[in-house]
Coordinates of C-alpha atoms in Angstrom, one line a residue:
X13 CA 9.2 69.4 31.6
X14 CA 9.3 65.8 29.8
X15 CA 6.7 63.4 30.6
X16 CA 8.5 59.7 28.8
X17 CA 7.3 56.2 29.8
X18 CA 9.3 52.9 28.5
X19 CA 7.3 50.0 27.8
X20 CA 9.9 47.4 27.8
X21 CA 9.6 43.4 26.2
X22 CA 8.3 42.3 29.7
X23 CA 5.7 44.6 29.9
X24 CA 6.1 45.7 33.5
X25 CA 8.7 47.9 34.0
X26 CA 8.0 51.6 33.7
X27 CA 9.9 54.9 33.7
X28 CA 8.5 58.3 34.0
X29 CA 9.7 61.5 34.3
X30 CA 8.8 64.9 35.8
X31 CA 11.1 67.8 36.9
X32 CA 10.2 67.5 40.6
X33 CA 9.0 63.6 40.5
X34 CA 8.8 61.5 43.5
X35 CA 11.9 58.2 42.7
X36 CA 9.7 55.7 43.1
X37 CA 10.2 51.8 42.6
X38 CA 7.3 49.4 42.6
X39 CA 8.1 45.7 42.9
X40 CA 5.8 43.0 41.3
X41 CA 6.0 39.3 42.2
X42 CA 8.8 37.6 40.7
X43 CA 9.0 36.5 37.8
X44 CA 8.4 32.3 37.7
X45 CA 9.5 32.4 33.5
X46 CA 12.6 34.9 33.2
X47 CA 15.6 34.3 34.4
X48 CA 18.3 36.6 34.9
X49 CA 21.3 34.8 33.0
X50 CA 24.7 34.3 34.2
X51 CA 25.9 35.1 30.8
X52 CA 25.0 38.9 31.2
X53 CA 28.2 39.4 32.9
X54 CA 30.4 38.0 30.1
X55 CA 34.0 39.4 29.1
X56 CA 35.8 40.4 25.9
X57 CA 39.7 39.7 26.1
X58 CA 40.8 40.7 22.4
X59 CA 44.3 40.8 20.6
X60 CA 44.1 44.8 21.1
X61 CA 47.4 46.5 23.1
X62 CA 48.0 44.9 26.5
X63 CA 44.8 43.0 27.5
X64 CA 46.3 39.9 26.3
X65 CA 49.7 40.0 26.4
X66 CA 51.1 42.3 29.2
X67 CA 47.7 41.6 30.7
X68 CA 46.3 38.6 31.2
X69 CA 49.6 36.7 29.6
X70 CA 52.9 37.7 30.8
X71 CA 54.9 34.5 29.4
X72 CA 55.7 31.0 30.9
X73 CA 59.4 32.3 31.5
X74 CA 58.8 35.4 33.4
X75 CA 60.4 34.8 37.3
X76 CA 59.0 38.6 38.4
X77 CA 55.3 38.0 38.1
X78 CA 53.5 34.6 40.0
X79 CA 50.9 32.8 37.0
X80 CA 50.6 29.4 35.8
X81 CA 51.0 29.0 32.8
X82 CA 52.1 31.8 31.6
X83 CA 48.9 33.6 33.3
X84 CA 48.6 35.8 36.0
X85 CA 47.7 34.7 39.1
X86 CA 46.1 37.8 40.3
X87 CA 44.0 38.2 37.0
X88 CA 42.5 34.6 37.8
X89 CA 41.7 35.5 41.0
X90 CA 40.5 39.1 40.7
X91 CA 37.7 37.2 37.5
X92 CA 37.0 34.6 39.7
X93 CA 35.9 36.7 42.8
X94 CA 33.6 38.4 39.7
X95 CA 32.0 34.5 38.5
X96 CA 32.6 35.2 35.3
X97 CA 30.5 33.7 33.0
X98 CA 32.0 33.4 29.6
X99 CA 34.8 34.7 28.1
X100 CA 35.0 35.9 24.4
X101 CA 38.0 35.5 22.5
X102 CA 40.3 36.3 20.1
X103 CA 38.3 39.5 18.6
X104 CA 36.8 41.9 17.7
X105 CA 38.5 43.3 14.6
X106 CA 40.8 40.9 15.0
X107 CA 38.8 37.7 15.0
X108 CA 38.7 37.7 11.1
X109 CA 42.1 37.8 10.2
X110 CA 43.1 35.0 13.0
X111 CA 44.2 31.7 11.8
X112 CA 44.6 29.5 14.7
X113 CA 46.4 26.6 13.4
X114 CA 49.2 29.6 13.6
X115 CA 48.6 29.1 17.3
X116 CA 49.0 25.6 18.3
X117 CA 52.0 23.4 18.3
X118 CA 55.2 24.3 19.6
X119 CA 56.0 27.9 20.2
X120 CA 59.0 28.3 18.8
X121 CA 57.6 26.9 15.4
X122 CA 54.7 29.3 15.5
X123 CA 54.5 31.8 13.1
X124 CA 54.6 35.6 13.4
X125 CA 51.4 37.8 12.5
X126 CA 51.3 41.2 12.1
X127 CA 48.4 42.8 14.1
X128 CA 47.3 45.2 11.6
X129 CA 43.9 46.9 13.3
X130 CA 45.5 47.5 16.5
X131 CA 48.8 49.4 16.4
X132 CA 50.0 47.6 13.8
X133 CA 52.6 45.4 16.2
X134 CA 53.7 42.0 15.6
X135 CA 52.7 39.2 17.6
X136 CA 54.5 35.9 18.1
X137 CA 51.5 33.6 18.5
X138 CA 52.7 32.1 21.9
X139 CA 48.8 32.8 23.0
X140 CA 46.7 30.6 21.2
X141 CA 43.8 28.1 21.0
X142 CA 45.3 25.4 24.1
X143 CA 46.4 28.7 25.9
X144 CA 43.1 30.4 25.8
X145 CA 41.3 27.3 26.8
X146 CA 43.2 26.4 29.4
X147 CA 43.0 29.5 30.9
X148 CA 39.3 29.5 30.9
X149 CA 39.7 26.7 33.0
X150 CA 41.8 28.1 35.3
X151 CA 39.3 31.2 35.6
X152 CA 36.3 28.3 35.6
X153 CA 34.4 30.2 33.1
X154 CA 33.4 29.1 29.5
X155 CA 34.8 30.1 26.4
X156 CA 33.4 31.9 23.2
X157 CA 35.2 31.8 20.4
X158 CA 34.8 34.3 17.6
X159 CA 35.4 32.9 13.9
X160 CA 37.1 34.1 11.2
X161 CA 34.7 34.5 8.5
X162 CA 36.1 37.7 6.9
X163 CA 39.2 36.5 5.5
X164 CA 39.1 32.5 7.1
X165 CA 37.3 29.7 5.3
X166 CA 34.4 27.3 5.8
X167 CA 36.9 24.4 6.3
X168 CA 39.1 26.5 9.1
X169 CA 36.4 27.4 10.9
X170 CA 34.7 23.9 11.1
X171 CA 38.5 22.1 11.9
X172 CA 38.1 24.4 15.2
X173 CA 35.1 22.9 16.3
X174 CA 36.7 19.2 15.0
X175 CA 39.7 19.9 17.3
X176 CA 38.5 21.5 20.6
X177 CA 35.2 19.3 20.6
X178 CA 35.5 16.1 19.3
X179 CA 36.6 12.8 21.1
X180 CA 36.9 10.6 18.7
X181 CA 39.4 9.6 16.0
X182 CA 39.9 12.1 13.8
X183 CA 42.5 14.3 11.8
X184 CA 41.8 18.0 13.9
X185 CA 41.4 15.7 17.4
X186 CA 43.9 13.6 16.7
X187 CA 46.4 17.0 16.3
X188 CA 44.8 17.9 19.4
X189 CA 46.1 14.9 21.3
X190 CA 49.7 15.2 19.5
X191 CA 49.7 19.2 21.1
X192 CA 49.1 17.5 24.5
X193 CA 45.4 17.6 24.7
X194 CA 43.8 14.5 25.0
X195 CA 40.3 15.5 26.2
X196 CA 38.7 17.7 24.0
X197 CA 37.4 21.1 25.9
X198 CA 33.9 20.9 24.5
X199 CA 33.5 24.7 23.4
X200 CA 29.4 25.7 23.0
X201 CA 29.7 29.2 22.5
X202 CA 30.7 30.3 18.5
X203 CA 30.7 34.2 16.8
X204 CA 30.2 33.1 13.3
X205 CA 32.0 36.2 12.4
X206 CA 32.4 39.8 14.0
X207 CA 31.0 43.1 12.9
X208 CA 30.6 41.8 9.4
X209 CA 29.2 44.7 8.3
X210 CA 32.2 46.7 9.1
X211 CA 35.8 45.1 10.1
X212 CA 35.0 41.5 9.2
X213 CA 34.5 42.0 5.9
X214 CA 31.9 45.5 5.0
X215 CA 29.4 43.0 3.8
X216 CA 26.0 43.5 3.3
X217 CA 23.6 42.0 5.6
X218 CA 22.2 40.6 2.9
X219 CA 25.2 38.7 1.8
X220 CA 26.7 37.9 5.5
X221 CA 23.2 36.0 6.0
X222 CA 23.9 33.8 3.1
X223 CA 27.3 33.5 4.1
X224 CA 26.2 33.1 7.8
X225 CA 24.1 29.9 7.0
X226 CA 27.2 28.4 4.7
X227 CA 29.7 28.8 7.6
X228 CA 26.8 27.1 10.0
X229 CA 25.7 24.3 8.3
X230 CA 29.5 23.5 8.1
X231 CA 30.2 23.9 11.4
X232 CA 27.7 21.0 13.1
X233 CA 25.9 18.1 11.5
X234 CA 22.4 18.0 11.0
X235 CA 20.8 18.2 14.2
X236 CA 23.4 20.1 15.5
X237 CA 24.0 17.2 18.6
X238 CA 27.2 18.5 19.9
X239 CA 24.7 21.5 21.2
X240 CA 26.4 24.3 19.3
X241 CA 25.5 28.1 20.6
X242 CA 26.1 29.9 17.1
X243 CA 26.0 33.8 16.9
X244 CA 25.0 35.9 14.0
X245 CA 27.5 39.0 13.8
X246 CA 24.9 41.7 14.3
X247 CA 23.7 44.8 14.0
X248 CA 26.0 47.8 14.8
X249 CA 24.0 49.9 17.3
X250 CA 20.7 51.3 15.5
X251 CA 21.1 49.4 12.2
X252 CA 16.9 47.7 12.6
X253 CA 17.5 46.3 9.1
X254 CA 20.4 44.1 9.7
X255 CA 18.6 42.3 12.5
X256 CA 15.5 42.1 10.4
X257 CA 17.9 40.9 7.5
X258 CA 19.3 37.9 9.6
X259 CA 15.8 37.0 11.2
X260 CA 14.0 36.9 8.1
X261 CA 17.1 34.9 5.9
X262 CA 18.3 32.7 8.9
X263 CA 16.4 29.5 9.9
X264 CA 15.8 29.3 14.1
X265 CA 17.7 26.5 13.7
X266 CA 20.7 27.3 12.3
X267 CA 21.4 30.1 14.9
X268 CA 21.0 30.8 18.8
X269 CA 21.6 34.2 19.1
X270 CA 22.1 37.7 17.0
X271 CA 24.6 39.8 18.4
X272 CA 24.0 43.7 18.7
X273 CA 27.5 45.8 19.5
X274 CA 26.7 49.4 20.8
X275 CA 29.1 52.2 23.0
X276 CA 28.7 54.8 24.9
X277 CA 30.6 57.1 22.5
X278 CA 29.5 60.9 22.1
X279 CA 31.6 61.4 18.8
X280 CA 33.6 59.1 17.4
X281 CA 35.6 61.7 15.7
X282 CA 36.3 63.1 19.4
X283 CA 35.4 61.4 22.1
X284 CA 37.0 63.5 24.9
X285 CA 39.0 62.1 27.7
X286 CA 38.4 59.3 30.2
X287 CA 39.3 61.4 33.4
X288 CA 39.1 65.2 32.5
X289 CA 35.7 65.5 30.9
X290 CA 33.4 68.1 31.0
X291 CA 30.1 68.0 32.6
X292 CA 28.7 68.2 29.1
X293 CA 30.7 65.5 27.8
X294 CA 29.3 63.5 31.1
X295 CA 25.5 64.2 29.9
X296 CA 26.2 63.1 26.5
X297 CA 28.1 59.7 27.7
X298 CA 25.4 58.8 29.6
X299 CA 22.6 59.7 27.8
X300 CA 24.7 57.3 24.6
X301 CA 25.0 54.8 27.4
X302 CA 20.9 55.2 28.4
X303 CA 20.3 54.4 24.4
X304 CA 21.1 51.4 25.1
X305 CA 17.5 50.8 26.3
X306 CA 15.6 51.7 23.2
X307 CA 18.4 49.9 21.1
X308 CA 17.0 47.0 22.9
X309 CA 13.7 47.6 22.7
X310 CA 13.8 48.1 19.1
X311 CA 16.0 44.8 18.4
X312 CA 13.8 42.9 20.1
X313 CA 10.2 44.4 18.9
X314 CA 12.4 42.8 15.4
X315 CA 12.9 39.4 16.6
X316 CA 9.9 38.7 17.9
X317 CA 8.0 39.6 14.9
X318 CA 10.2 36.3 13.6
X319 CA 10.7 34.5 16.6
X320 CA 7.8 35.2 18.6
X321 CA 8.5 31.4 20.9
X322 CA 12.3 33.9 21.8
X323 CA 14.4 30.9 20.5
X324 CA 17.0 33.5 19.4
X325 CA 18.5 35.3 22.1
X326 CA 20.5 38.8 21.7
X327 CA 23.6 38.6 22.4
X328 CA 25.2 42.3 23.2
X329 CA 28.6 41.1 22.9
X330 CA 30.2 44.6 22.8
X331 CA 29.4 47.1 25.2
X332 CA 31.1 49.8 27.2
X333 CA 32.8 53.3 27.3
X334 CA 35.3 54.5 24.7
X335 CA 37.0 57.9 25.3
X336 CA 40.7 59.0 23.8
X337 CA 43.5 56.9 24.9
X338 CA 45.7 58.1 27.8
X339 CA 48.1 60.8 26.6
X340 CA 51.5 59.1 25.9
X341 CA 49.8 55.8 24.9
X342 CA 50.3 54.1 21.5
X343 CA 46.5 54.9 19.4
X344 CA 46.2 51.6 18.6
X345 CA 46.2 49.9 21.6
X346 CA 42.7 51.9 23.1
X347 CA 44.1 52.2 27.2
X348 CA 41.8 54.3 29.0
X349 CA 41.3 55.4 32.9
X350 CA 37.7 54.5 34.4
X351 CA 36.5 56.8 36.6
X352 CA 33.1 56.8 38.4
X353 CA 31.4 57.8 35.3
X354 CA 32.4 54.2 33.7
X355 CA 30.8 53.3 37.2
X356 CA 27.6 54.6 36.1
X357 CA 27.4 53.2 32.6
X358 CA 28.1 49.8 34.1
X359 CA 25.3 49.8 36.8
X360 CA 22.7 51.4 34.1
X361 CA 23.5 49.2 31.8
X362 CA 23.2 46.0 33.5
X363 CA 19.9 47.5 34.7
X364 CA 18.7 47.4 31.6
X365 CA 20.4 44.0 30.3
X366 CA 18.2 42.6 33.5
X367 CA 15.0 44.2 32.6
X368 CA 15.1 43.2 29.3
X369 CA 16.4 39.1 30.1
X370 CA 13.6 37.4 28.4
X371 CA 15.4 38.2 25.4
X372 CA 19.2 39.7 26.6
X373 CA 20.7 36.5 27.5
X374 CA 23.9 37.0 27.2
X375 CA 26.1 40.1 27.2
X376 CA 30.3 41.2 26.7
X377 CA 32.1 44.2 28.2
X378 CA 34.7 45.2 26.4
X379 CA 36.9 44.9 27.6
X380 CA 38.5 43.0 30.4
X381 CA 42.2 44.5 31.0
X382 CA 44.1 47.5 29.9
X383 CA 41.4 48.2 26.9
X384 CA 38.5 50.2 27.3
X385 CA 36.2 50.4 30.1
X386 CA 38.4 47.3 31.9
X387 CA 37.5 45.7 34.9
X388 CA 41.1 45.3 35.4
X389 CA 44.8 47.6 34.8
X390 CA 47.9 46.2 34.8
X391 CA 51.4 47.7 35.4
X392 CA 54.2 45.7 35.9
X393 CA 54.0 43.4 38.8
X394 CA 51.1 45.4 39.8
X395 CA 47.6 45.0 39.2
X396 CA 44.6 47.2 40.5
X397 CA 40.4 47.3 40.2
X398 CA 38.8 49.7 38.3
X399 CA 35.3 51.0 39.6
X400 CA 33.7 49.0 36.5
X401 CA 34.9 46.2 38.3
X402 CA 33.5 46.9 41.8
X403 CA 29.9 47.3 40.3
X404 CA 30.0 44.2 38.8
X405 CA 30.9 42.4 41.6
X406 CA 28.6 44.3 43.5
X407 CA 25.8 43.2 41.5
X408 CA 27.0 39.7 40.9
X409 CA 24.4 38.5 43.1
X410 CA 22.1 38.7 40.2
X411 CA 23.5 36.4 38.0
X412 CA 20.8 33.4 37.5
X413 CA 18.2 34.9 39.6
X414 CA 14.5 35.1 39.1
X415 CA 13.4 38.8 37.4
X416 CA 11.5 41.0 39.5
X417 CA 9.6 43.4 37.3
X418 CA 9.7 47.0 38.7
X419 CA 7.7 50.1 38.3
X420 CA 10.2 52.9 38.6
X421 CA 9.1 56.9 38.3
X422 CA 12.3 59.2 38.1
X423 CA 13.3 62.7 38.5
X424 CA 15.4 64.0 35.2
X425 CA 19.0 64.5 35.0
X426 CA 18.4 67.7 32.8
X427 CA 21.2 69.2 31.1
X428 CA 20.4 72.5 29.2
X429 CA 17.0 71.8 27.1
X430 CA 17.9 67.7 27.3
X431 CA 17.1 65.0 29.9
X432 CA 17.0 61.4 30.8
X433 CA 15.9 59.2 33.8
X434 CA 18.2 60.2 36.9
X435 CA 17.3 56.9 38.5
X436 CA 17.9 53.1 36.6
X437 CA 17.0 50.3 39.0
X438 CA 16.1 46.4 38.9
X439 CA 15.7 43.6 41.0
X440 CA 16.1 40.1 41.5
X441 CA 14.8 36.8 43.3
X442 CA 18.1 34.0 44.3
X443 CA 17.7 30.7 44.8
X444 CA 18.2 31.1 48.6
X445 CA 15.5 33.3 48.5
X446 CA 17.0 36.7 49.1
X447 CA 16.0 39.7 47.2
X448 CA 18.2 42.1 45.7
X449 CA 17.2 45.7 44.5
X450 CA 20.3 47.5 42.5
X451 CA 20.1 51.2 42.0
X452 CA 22.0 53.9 40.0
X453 CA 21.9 57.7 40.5
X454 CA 23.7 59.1 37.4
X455 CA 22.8 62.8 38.6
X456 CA 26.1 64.5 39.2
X457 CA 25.4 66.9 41.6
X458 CA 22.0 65.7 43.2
X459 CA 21.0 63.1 45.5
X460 CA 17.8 61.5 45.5
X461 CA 15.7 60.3 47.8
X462 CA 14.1 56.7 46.3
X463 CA 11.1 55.2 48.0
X464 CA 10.8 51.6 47.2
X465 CA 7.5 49.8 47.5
X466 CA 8.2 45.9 48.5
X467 CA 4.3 44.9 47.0
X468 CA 4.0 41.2 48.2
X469 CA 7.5 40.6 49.3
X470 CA 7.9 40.3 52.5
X471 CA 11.3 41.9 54.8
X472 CA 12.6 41.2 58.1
X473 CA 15.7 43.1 57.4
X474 CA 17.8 45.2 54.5
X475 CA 21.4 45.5 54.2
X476 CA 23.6 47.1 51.2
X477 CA 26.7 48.4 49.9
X478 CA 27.1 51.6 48.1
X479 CA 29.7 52.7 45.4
X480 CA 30.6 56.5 45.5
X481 CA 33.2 59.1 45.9
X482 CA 33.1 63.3 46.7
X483 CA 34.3 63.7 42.7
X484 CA 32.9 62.1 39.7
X485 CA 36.2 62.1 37.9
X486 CA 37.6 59.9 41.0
X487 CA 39.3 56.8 39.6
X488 CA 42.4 53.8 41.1
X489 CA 46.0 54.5 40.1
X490 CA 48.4 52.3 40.8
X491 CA 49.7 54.6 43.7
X492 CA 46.5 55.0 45.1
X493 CA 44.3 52.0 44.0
X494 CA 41.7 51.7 46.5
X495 CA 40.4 55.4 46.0
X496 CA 36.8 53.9 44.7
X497 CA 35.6 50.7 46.5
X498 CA 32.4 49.7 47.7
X499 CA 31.2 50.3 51.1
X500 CA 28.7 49.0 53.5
X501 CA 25.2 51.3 53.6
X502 CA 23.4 51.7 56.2
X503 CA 20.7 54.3 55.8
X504 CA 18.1 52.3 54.4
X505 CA 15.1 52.1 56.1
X506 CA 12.6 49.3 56.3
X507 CA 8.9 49.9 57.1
X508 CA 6.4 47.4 56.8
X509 CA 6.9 46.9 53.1
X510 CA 8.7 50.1 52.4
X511 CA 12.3 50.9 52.2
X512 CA 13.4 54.6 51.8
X513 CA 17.2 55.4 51.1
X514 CA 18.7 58.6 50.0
X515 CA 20.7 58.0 47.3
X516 CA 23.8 60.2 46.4
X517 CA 25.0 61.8 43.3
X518 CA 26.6 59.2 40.9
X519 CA 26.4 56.6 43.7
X520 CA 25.5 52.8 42.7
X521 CA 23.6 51.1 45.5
X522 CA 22.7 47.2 46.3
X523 CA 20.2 46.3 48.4
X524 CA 20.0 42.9 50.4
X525 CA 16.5 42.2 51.7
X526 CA 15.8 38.8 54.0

């Protein structure tokens, strides 16, 4: 037996532990001071195998597919239905070896690159800076640009900002307007740089911070009016001393968020398959995707010890599953299945992201199609939802809501002499008033009964829809894409200001409550 409380950053959500517990949730009063933010439920769409071309970009002359522009119209509506938020773009890896005055202009005079950290393939360029843009607009989300600091200069990266923001006379807007933009698109969100302690350049964080503040300074005048949202490449998953590097070195001023990348990989020598894993390959995924938590934690206990007003905001801009591509697939361009186990890092792990929103304000999956643990696969003409996707939409409702602390006591998932909470949950406040209760049962063979304990909120009725199937290795295909969707549920009880539900094994549940 394990006995394991979690004080998180708001100071009022608990976990506890014990063999035979009683799943309990406690509600407190909403929270009047933390919001929720949109920006939780970002996406990553890097130059990495199909997600951009073949998946979101299938070419202005293709006659077999419907898009505009060159984008798929089924893409744009499948994100749309999902609000995204913001959309980060063009890497990853590939961020800092991305010149984007390669990708503007006509595209027949664009230049070729060679794609060297994914797969090694050449690309033509024919996406670039207006295409990526515009299709934000199309998908009415906001853009995030990642920098190239790794093998880009000062003066690149601060002609970007001159071309897609500024509307005045000058040499980057003025190329703007002769590429057939006469507006500019006002881009706030900036990477300065992307896992610069690895990819973008193995600095140390020593150096990047010095480096950080050049590129920064460069990038906005002094009081940094056009509103700039810069982010620090952070730490890579438990690495405390690069975020206490950055805070420490970097003035408040000069940055708006530190960015923290961390997957739930159990060996990244051999990280078993997306569909066929074994029930101790489950444990470990999830309990790599549960670390998540005290990553946080530990991040944060950092930044406020430099930024104790929470001016800087982490920015988990790379999260997610990563298993072994699908057999037959080309290495480099990282296609994996999502199964109900991706399911069940999604929901836990936007639990947490909500629990922890005084500081988590903003967030990327990675990634969005044909890459990772995607919200969306594409074959052909054909497109289908993975259950990632369902969960998000299922708990889009949160997006920009009030926090409502919890309490939350859980039975273990136990596996051999190991265990971790069976039962993530959080909750929410809208500005209609409706209250929303999300909970995750990552057990794989046990269902759980959850009592839920309103406090002062007061219920006339509950509704909810549930996410689960009879096998935990259930997952869409393209011949049978609807096998995992979300359903209405209809057992939970309302009494006074109780709610009991019985929960199954690996099931994701969202409550309603009016």
């Amino acid at each position: 037996m394990i006995n394991v409380k979690i004080k998180l950053s708001i100071a009022l959500l608990s976990v506890c532990m014990f063999s035979n517990a009683q799943n309990h949730i406690k509600l407190a009063d909403p929270s009047n001071e933390v919001t929720i933010n949109k920006h939780i439920y970002g996406h990553f769409a890097e130059h990495l195998g199909r997600c951009i071309y073949d998946g979101f970009y299938v070419g202005e002359a293709n006659d077999s597919i419907s898009h505009t522009a060159g984008v798929r119209n089924d893409v744009v509506d499948a994100l749309k239905k999902l609000q995204i938020p913001n959309l980060r773009w063009p890497g990853g890896c590939f961020a800092d070896t991305y010149h984007w005055k390669d990708g503007i202009g006509p595209k027949g005079a664009r230049p070729s690159i060679v794609n060297n950290w994914w797969g090694g393939v050449t690309e033509d360029n024919s996406f670039g800076t207006h295409d990526f843009l515009n299709m934000c607009e199309l998908l009415e989300t906001e853009p995030y640009l990642a920098g190239n600091v790794g093998s880009g200069e000062v003066q690149e990266l601060a002609d970007w900002v001159q071309y897609v923001n500024f509307a005045g006379k000058s040499p980057m807007s003025d190329l703007r307007r002769e590429n057939g933009r006469e507006e500019p698109w006002n881009v706030k969100f900036w990477g300065v740089g992307n896992e610069a302690w690895g990819c973008g350049g193995n600095m140390t964080a020593e150096y990047y911070s010095d480096i950080y503040r050049k590129y920064a300074t460069f990038m906005a005048d002094w009081d940094n009016s056009g509103g700039l949202y810069r982010i620090a490449s952070g730490a890579n998953s438990a690495d405390y001393h690069w975020t206490e590097t950055l805070m420490k070195n970097i003035p408040n001023h000069l940055m708006k968020g530190v960015a923290l990348h961390h997957y739930a990989v159990i060996n990244w020598n051999k990280k078993g398959p997306s569909t066929k894993f074994s029930d101790e390959e489950y444990f470990k995924t999830m309990k790599s995707a549960w670390f998540m938590n005290e990553l946080i934690e530990k991040h944060t206990a950092i930044m406020d010890k430099y930024d104790p007003q929470g001016r800087v905001d982490l920015v988990v801009d790379e999260w997610g599953g990563w298993y072994e591509v699908e057999p037959g697939t080309n290495p480099g361009f990282l296609y994996q299945q999502n199964t109900m186990r991706d399911a069940m890092i999604a929901g836990m792990t936007l639990n947490i992201f909500h629990n922890h929103a005084k500081r988590v304000r903003m967030a990327n999956l990675a990634q969005t199609i044909n890459v990772l643990q995607a919200v969306i696969l594409t074959k052909g003409k054909d497109m289908i939802l993975t259950p990632t996707y369902h969960v998000m939409e299922m708990y889009k409702v949160h997006q920009d809501a009030l926090l409502i602390p919890i309490a939350l006591e859980s039975d273990n998932y136990q596996y051999g002499e190991d265990a971790i909470p069976a039962i993530s949950a959080s909750a929410s406040k809208d500005k209609q008033g409706k209250v929303h209760i999300s909970v995750v049962n990552i057990d794989p063979s046990q269902q759980k009964k959850v009592s839920l304990d309103l406090g002062a909120i007061q219920a006339k009725n509950v509704t909810g829809r549930i996410l689960t199937t009879s096998n935990l290795r259930e997952h869409n295909t393209f011949e049978q894409p609807n096998t995992v969707v979300p359903k209405e549920y209809k057992e939970a009880k309302l009494q006074g200001n109780h709610i009991e539900i019985a929960i199954p094994a690996h099931s994701v549940i969202v409550l309603e409550l009016i």
